[in-house]
Amino acid sequence: MRLPISQSFIERNAIVLLIATLITVAIGGLVEVVPLFTIQTTVVKVPGIRPYSPLELLGRQIYVREGCYLCHSQQIRNLRDEVTRYGHPSIAAESMYDHPFQWGSKRIGPDLARVGGKYSNDWMYQHLKAPRSLVPESIMPDFAFLARNRLNTKELIAAMQTNIDLGVPYTKGDLKNAQADLAAQADPNADHSGLLLRYPKAMVVQGQGGRVTELDALVAYLQILGRMVDFTDPAVEHALAAQGGK
Amino acid sequence: MPTKIEKDVYTGKDTTGHEWDGIKELDTPLPKWWINVWLVCIAFAAVYVVLYPSIPLGTTYFKGVLGWSSTGAVAQSVAAMNARHAADMKRIGQLPIMQVTADPKLKEVALQAGRIAFAENCQPCHGPAGTGRVGYPPLDTNFWLWGGTLPDIQRIIMYGIRSGDAKAHESQMPAFGHDGILKPDQVVLVSNYVATLFGIEKPGPTTAAGEKIFEDNCAACHGTKGQGNQSIGAPPLESRVHLYGDSLAAIEYQVNTPRAGVMPAWHTRLDPATINSLAIYVHSLGGGE
């Protein structure tokens, strides 16, 4: 059989070869990726998942800026050892509002996907400032300078707006209350009813009288990790069971 | 450039007719074994497609006749791992904790499980084998803030202390210095008195004044002699072990701005068998009552 474009023709025309290669590879990619957009169980929607509170969101940016992901993953894989150590395997919905997600692949330190609530705020502050004061054999760097850096909140609205553009459902009310929610989460004596209404389970951190530091934001972020979904809730179990398999 | 197909003089094989800069390409077919491996791979894929999750079908997908899923597989492998002690762990989780320790075999299993869970969850605060560190009480002595019986320990592990859990232990030492309840010189006087209870200072001329302030402000919680009160987690002040360190500075700091240490609640993270195992392990460390 004679094809309209023969092998020898493709072999001798670099551009044609390039385009043909691209098409072949693209078919492989599309077949693997496109179905995930339509299959409903790719991201099982479970109760509890919410966007990050303003303070958590900025804390997350510090996490990315300081490269914590270079030593810490945030993904409990479906492996026996990981489940017995870290808890329920991570589900896709838990990082649906993460832009970009922090799954990571390097584990010089432990996985952090469910570190929220594992320690007290006091421990988190002390550990980030001086890890070896609590875990003598730790090789994690000191992040004491974060406690001296005042948190830059000027770009908060822009950051939330960017997340909205990427599909995170912050509402107008969330934007309007953003600065107040941020201040409330960093002040144990403030009124937290609005904050907790918009961002259930948000953990209030220490703050120091109106001065919110980068460390406050980072601790607020760490303290929500893995706490949004309650895996003992029957509704969650039901949603996950519908995912298929036994 | 294409040339005509010809016989190669050295190998006796045909050329493909391709020639670049005088170099001609021999028409050597793929080895048989290679083609066979390739065919086996295709056959394997066909079987795999039938057995395992594979073909996308719009909003769902073909789940495979084995019904395999990675979440199901991990649950099975955890169950298989636990199977050896499944019956024991089930009883450890369900029996009243005093009955667990009465059975030597159950107790042994619980101690093992407790030791492992302690290293992962508790050691970063309470130190290796519960030796304690500043702010995190030792669990291997008979210095107990809240009580050292098995049910006491079990309850604390479940609900924590000032953890925000509805059933957590709560208590709060007032910020005498920070909130101006005591004047700075009174803080110094009472702290010096407490230091004599700690045994790090000798009684001096101001001790009586300090003792008076103590009786008025502190004795209600810490007891008249500083013996402590386990029902509200007020530490004994006359003991050799101290929560926040053994110095006058540490005492003054606490009187000015109490820390109100937080112990997390674990009933949301750990199953009942693990919590009971932990309680039994902690109780065995040396101070259990």
XYZ file of C-alpha atoms in Angstrom:
535
model
C 0.000 0.000 0.000
C 1.268 3.443 -0.791
C 0.540 6.146 1.762
C 0.193 9.721 0.537
C 3.215 10.617 2.691
C 5.835 7.933 2.516
C 8.303 6.991 5.216
C 11.226 8.187 3.172
C 9.493 11.538 2.712
C 9.010 11.938 6.486
C 12.507 10.808 7.259
C 13.991 13.389 4.969
C 11.902 16.395 6.092
C 12.800 17.403 9.616
C 9.743 19.630 10.103
C 7.328 16.966 8.883
C 9.031 14.436 11.164
C 8.715 16.859 14.084
C 5.018 17.465 13.494
C 4.304 13.748 13.060
C 6.161 12.990 16.315
C 4.221 15.707 18.107
C 0.890 14.305 16.897
C 1.838 10.776 17.970
C 2.936 11.867 21.455
C -0.116 14.104 21.813
C -2.451 11.179 21.155
C -0.790 9.285 24.017
C -1.140 12.298 26.305
C -4.731 13.105 25.369
C -5.896 9.532 25.844
C -4.473 9.575 29.361
C -5.476 13.070 30.432
C -8.733 14.059 28.746
C -10.953 11.338 30.278
C -9.979 12.622 33.753
C -11.785 15.869 32.995
C -15.078 14.120 32.387
C -14.914 11.194 34.837
C -16.804 12.394 37.900
C -14.832 10.420 40.461
C -11.498 12.062 39.600
C -12.197 14.684 42.256
C -14.742 13.284 44.717
C -16.509 16.240 46.289
C -16.616 15.720 50.044
C -18.099 17.931 52.763
C -15.667 20.195 54.601
C -13.398 21.431 51.829
C -13.255 25.220 51.793
C -10.939 27.875 50.344
C -8.055 28.978 52.562
C -8.733 31.799 54.990
C -6.847 35.025 54.170
C -4.156 34.354 56.794
C -3.788 30.726 55.683
C -3.550 31.812 52.056
C -0.685 34.209 52.775
C 0.937 31.579 55.012
C 0.781 29.220 52.096
C 2.684 31.729 49.997
C 5.416 31.837 52.663
C 5.504 28.028 52.563
C 6.066 28.159 48.803
C 8.534 31.047 49.024
C 10.687 29.327 51.648
C 10.716 26.117 49.625
C 9.328 23.913 52.377
C 8.193 21.580 49.584
C 11.834 20.789 48.893
C 11.918 18.755 52.094
C 8.228 18.064 52.772
C 5.575 16.362 50.676
C 1.855 16.911 51.190
C 0.480 13.702 49.851
C -0.268 10.527 51.770
C -0.125 7.854 49.112
C -2.176 4.669 49.007
C 0.576 2.670 50.651
C 0.335 0.727 53.875
C 3.329 2.314 55.605
C 2.132 5.821 54.844
C -1.432 5.219 55.940
C -0.358 3.705 59.256
C 2.001 6.610 59.930
C 0.216 9.666 58.560
C -3.464 8.712 58.451
C -6.113 8.576 55.733
C -4.698 8.692 52.188
C -4.880 12.149 50.627
C -7.853 12.636 48.333
C -7.886 14.895 45.285
C -10.506 17.250 46.747
C -8.129 18.172 49.564
C -5.912 20.045 47.122
C -8.633 21.319 44.782
C -8.079 24.915 45.949
C -4.291 24.638 45.909
C -2.702 26.740 43.175
C -0.165 25.326 42.713
C -0.594 22.125 44.727
C 2.179 21.200 47.170
C 2.190 17.424 46.745
C 5.945 17.405 46.355
C 8.109 14.363 45.879
C 10.944 14.893 48.316
C 10.695 13.714 51.917
C 13.732 14.829 53.844
C 11.227 15.658 56.576
C 7.879 13.971 57.240
C 4.783 14.359 55.095
C 2.731 17.388 56.181
C -0.613 16.592 54.542
C -2.236 15.994 57.964
C 0.044 17.909 60.302
C -2.747 20.368 61.223
C -3.800 19.928 64.865
C -1.088 17.353 65.505
C 0.843 19.903 67.556
C -0.087 22.976 69.561
C 0.576 26.465 68.216
C 3.321 26.861 70.842
C 5.082 23.809 69.506
C 4.767 24.985 65.909
C 6.244 28.406 66.700
C 9.115 26.975 68.699
C 9.797 24.232 66.174
C 9.899 26.612 63.205
C 12.118 29.057 65.098
C 14.491 26.434 66.475
C 13.719 22.854 65.370
C 16.608 21.374 67.353
C 15.272 22.702 70.644
C 12.451 20.153 70.311
C 13.858 17.474 68.017
C 17.608 17.391 68.750
C 18.458 15.256 65.710
C 16.507 17.479 63.275
C 18.212 18.809 60.145
C 15.467 21.316 59.376
C 16.774 24.902 59.033
C 15.833 27.593 61.594
C 13.123 29.931 60.331
C 13.355 32.366 63.254
C 13.534 35.352 60.893
C 9.898 34.745 59.898
C 8.922 35.871 63.400
C 10.653 39.216 62.790
C 9.151 39.822 59.344
C 5.881 41.703 59.397
C 3.381 39.984 57.083
C 2.811 41.902 53.851
C -0.976 42.099 53.571
C -1.062 44.654 50.754
C -1.391 41.959 48.110
C -4.018 39.953 49.970
C -6.930 41.016 47.774
C -4.853 40.533 44.631
C -3.921 37.052 45.802
C -7.555 36.168 46.479
C -8.573 37.668 43.134
C -5.995 35.513 41.352
C -7.394 32.467 43.105
C -10.901 33.468 42.000
C -9.622 33.626 38.413
C -8.331 30.088 38.874
C -11.715 28.861 40.079
C -11.557 29.217 43.868
C -15.049 30.282 45.039
C -14.213 33.291 47.231
C -17.349 35.433 47.450
C -17.724 39.227 47.450
C -18.273 39.004 51.195
C -15.039 37.064 51.616
C -13.160 39.814 49.790
C -14.860 42.563 51.761
C -14.037 40.933 55.103
C -10.609 39.686 54.071
C -8.494 42.153 56.046
C -10.723 41.856 59.122
C -10.662 38.031 58.962
C -6.901 38.097 58.652
C -6.527 40.331 61.685
C -9.007 38.265 63.712
C -7.209 34.982 63.025
C -3.979 36.462 64.354
C -5.555 37.825 67.530
C -6.733 35.384 70.216
C -8.808 38.108 71.877
C -10.737 39.165 68.772
C -14.298 38.146 67.865
C -13.905 35.057 65.691
C -17.543 34.385 64.813
C -17.311 35.882 61.301
C -14.016 34.175 60.592
C -15.289 30.762 61.667
C -18.535 31.220 59.744
C -16.656 31.842 56.513
C -13.750 29.506 57.236
C -14.822 26.717 59.611
C -12.056 25.090 61.681
C -9.630 27.981 61.053
C -7.102 27.897 63.907
C -6.457 31.203 65.666
C -2.740 31.881 66.125
C -0.845 34.022 68.590
C -0.074 37.339 66.901
C 1.367 40.168 68.958
C -1.014 43.067 69.376
C -1.791 44.113 65.825
C 1.566 43.048 64.487
C 1.016 40.018 62.286
C 4.220 38.238 61.303
C 5.010 35.840 58.495
C 5.396 33.120 61.115
C 1.804 33.676 62.318
C 0.549 33.149 58.768
C 2.690 30.061 58.233
C 1.469 28.447 61.473
C -2.168 29.213 60.568
C -1.593 27.473 57.245
C 0.126 24.425 58.761
C -2.655 24.088 61.348
C -5.396 23.647 58.733
C -3.537 21.028 56.689
C -5.585 17.827 56.533
C -8.219 19.062 59.016
C -10.901 20.232 56.594
C -12.335 16.776 55.912
C -13.607 14.701 58.820
C -13.035 11.126 57.673
C -15.141 9.729 60.493
C -18.178 11.565 59.075
C -20.539 9.006 57.405
C -21.266 11.493 54.591
C -17.564 11.518 53.704
C -17.333 7.736 53.821
C -20.362 7.524 51.578
C -18.899 9.937 49.029
C -15.612 8.038 48.968
C -17.299 4.642 48.685
C -19.081 5.898 45.566
C -15.623 6.417 44.089
C -15.687 2.762 43.105
C -13.699 -0.313 43.918
C -13.877 -2.229 47.148
C 19.195 10.233 -1.289
C 17.299 7.179 -2.467
C 19.314 4.850 -4.559
C 18.225 1.606 -6.013
C 18.001 -1.482 -3.827
C 21.103 -3.579 -4.275
C 22.853 -6.541 -2.711
C 25.547 -5.675 -0.192
C 28.734 -7.372 -1.190
C 29.992 -8.142 2.295
C 26.841 -9.467 4.020
C 24.862 -10.600 1.030
C 21.825 -8.683 2.332
C 19.680 -6.177 0.467
C 20.073 -2.492 1.186
C 17.030 -0.349 1.913
C 17.865 1.967 -0.910
C 18.703 4.817 1.479
C 22.092 6.388 1.135
C 23.576 9.375 2.938
C 27.022 10.673 2.052
C 27.981 7.316 0.621
C 26.800 5.336 3.629
C 24.128 2.798 2.700
C 21.569 1.274 5.072
C 21.184 -2.514 5.275
C 17.650 -3.894 5.336
C 17.959 -5.911 8.563
C 14.591 -7.030 9.924
C 13.814 -6.746 13.646
C 14.935 -9.825 15.578
C 12.265 -12.488 16.067
C 12.549 -12.428 19.872
C 11.972 -8.706 19.910
C 8.807 -8.967 17.874
C 7.589 -11.771 20.127
C 8.114 -9.710 23.249
C 6.181 -6.915 21.614
C 3.274 -9.240 20.777
C 3.243 -10.617 24.337
C 3.022 -7.041 25.657
C -0.008 -6.407 23.482
C -1.642 -9.619 24.676
C -0.864 -8.641 28.305
C -2.462 -5.232 27.783
C -5.609 -6.868 26.393
C -5.945 -9.037 29.515
C -5.139 -6.077 31.788
C -7.858 -3.964 30.193
C -10.414 -6.605 31.084
C -9.217 -7.213 34.655
C -8.365 -3.703 35.892
C -9.920 -0.204 35.701
C -9.222 0.920 32.153
C -11.576 2.259 29.492
C -13.024 5.759 30.114
C -16.778 5.933 29.502
C -17.705 9.610 29.607
C -18.471 10.501 33.200
C -17.465 7.082 34.501
C -15.062 4.300 33.560
C -14.922 0.556 33.169
C -13.948 -0.730 36.634
C -12.449 -4.070 35.550
C -13.787 -7.501 36.440
C -11.533 -7.765 39.531
C -13.001 -4.583 41.026
C -9.502 -3.484 42.076
C -8.898 0.054 43.366
C -5.833 1.576 44.976
C -7.819 2.721 48.024
C -9.309 -0.759 48.411
C -5.887 -2.336 48.019
C -4.345 -0.243 50.793
C -7.219 -1.005 53.149
C -6.727 -4.708 52.485
C -3.009 -4.573 53.059
C -3.422 -2.653 56.315
C -5.974 -5.223 57.440
C -3.608 -8.043 56.503
C -0.829 -6.428 58.520
C -3.070 -5.978 61.541
C -4.552 -9.458 61.221
C -1.879 -10.975 63.441
C -3.031 -8.856 66.375
C -6.507 -7.995 65.105
C -8.357 -9.878 67.816
C -6.115 -8.472 70.567
C -6.274 -4.894 69.269
C -10.034 -5.104 68.991
C -10.281 -6.127 72.636
C -7.769 -3.449 73.680
C -10.008 -0.868 72.028
C -13.264 -2.175 73.444
C -12.583 -3.459 76.963
C -12.478 -1.073 79.938
C -8.828 -0.116 80.213
C -8.335 -1.686 83.666
C -9.346 -5.081 82.259
C -6.819 -4.762 79.444
C -3.925 -4.425 81.865
C -5.241 -7.340 83.914
C -4.567 -9.677 80.962
C -0.768 -10.108 80.601
C -0.940 -11.010 76.906
C -3.135 -8.035 76.000
C -0.927 -5.767 78.080
C 2.169 -6.918 76.199
C 0.556 -6.183 72.815
C -0.658 -2.792 74.069
C 2.815 -1.853 75.319
C 4.330 -2.635 71.923
C 1.668 -0.704 70.011
C 1.884 2.173 72.498
C 5.649 2.482 72.184
C 5.445 2.815 68.391
C 2.548 5.297 68.461
C 4.352 7.336 71.127
C 7.477 7.754 68.997
C 5.451 9.106 66.077
C 2.923 11.272 67.898
C 4.113 12.236 71.360
C 7.923 12.227 71.334
C 8.277 15.590 69.507
C 6.719 17.241 72.581
C 7.264 14.924 75.535
C 10.736 13.787 74.478
C 12.019 10.264 73.870
C 10.273 7.758 76.180
C 8.446 10.662 77.849
C 11.428 12.230 79.571
C 9.872 15.681 79.125
C 11.298 19.079 78.288
C 10.566 22.683 79.205
C 6.840 23.263 78.719
C 6.105 19.585 78.063
C 5.745 17.570 81.265
C 7.752 14.391 81.851
C 5.551 11.302 81.741
C 8.044 8.940 83.368
C 7.931 10.295 86.930
C 5.216 10.565 89.544
C 4.928 14.320 88.804
C 1.363 14.506 87.507
C -0.415 17.741 86.646
C -3.799 16.099 86.173
C -3.451 12.677 87.774
C -1.570 9.514 86.938
C -4.122 6.704 87.003
C -4.867 4.825 83.789
C -8.298 6.454 83.284
C -6.773 9.922 83.969
C -4.120 9.376 81.322
C -6.565 7.850 78.873
C -8.899 10.811 79.181
C -6.081 13.311 78.611
C -4.886 11.519 75.503
C -8.416 11.423 74.110
C -9.478 15.001 74.686
C -6.266 16.868 75.456
C -5.678 19.889 77.672
C -6.858 23.341 76.543
C -7.088 21.762 73.098
C -10.349 23.377 72.094
C -12.106 20.009 72.315
C -15.426 20.175 74.166
C -14.299 17.546 76.712
C -10.739 18.834 77.165
C -9.356 19.799 80.571
C -9.558 23.561 80.987
C -7.910 25.861 83.507
C -6.168 29.142 83.275
C -3.723 30.756 85.636
C -4.420 34.527 85.674
C -1.780 36.778 84.069
C -0.964 38.490 87.382
C 1.810 40.709 86.038
C 0.592 41.340 82.507
C -2.956 42.225 83.575
C -1.809 44.321 86.529
C -3.395 42.139 89.233
C -0.055 42.279 91.041
C 2.368 45.187 90.879
C 5.861 44.451 89.504
C 7.441 44.485 92.983
C 4.769 42.090 94.262
C 5.522 39.768 91.335
C 9.177 39.749 92.372
C 8.280 39.103 96.028
C 5.925 36.218 95.331
C 8.291 34.725 92.760
C 11.108 34.784 95.287
C 8.859 33.022 97.760
C 7.958 30.356 95.170
C 11.683 29.941 94.501
C 12.121 28.940 98.149
C 9.399 26.318 97.634
C 11.263 25.108 94.532
C 14.335 24.900 96.763
C 16.491 27.131 94.564
C 16.539 30.105 96.980
C 17.101 30.264 100.749
C 14.374 31.988 102.828
C 15.336 35.634 103.412
C 13.918 38.832 104.936
C 11.295 39.275 102.165
C 10.015 35.696 102.235
C 7.202 36.445 104.665
C 5.867 39.252 102.441
C 5.977 36.915 99.467
C 4.212 34.200 101.411
C 1.396 36.625 102.247
C 0.902 37.477 98.555
C 0.982 33.762 97.774
C -1.715 32.963 100.320
C -3.951 35.727 98.969
C -3.505 35.027 95.263
C -2.045 31.623 94.565
C -2.963 29.212 97.348
C -6.510 28.772 96.037
C -5.107 26.877 93.069
C -1.625 25.758 94.069
C -2.489 24.873 97.681
C -1.314 26.585 100.853
C 2.067 24.856 100.762
C 2.277 24.806 96.969
C 1.366 21.142 96.870
C -0.657 21.638 93.660
C -4.167 20.622 92.686
C -4.769 17.911 90.129
C -8.439 18.739 89.608
C -7.444 21.994 87.877
C -3.994 20.988 86.658
C -2.210 23.445 88.967
C 1.320 22.041 89.234
C 2.894 21.284 92.607
C 5.451 24.011 93.280
C 7.360 22.191 96.037
C 8.363 19.246 93.855
C 11.734 18.612 92.261
C 10.253 18.495 88.746
C 8.991 21.665 87.081
C 6.986 22.252 83.959
C 8.658 25.496 82.910
C 12.160 25.145 84.297
C 13.978 25.529 87.527
C 14.905 29.214 87.653
C 13.654 32.437 89.219
C 13.310 33.903 85.709
C 10.996 31.034 84.693
C 8.815 31.623 87.752
C 8.583 35.381 87.160
C 7.759 34.780 83.510
C 4.902 32.448 84.466
C 3.495 34.923 87.012
C 3.609 37.724 84.426
C 2.401 35.804 81.371
C 1.251 32.225 82.032
C 1.764 29.912 79.077
C -1.378 27.805 79.402
C 0.260 24.814 77.723
C -1.797 22.968 75.128
C -1.915 19.200 74.759
C -3.743 18.224 71.521
C -6.783 15.921 71.513
C -6.153 12.606 69.804
C -9.546 10.902 69.570
C -10.030 12.442 66.128
C -6.681 11.164 64.859
C -6.085 7.813 66.573
C -8.397 4.829 67.000
C -9.506 3.681 70.494
C -7.127 0.702 70.537
C -4.134 2.959 69.854
C -5.251 5.460 72.493
C -5.640 2.735 75.108
C -2.265 1.290 74.118
C -0.708 4.734 74.549
C -2.286 5.168 77.975
C -0.955 1.782 79.088
C 2.481 2.588 77.679
C 2.637 6.000 79.383
C 1.411 4.475 82.631
C 4.240 1.915 82.435
C 6.990 4.526 82.023
C 7.616 4.834 85.729
C 5.057 7.139 87.311
C 1.764 5.304 86.815
C -0.543 5.294 89.820
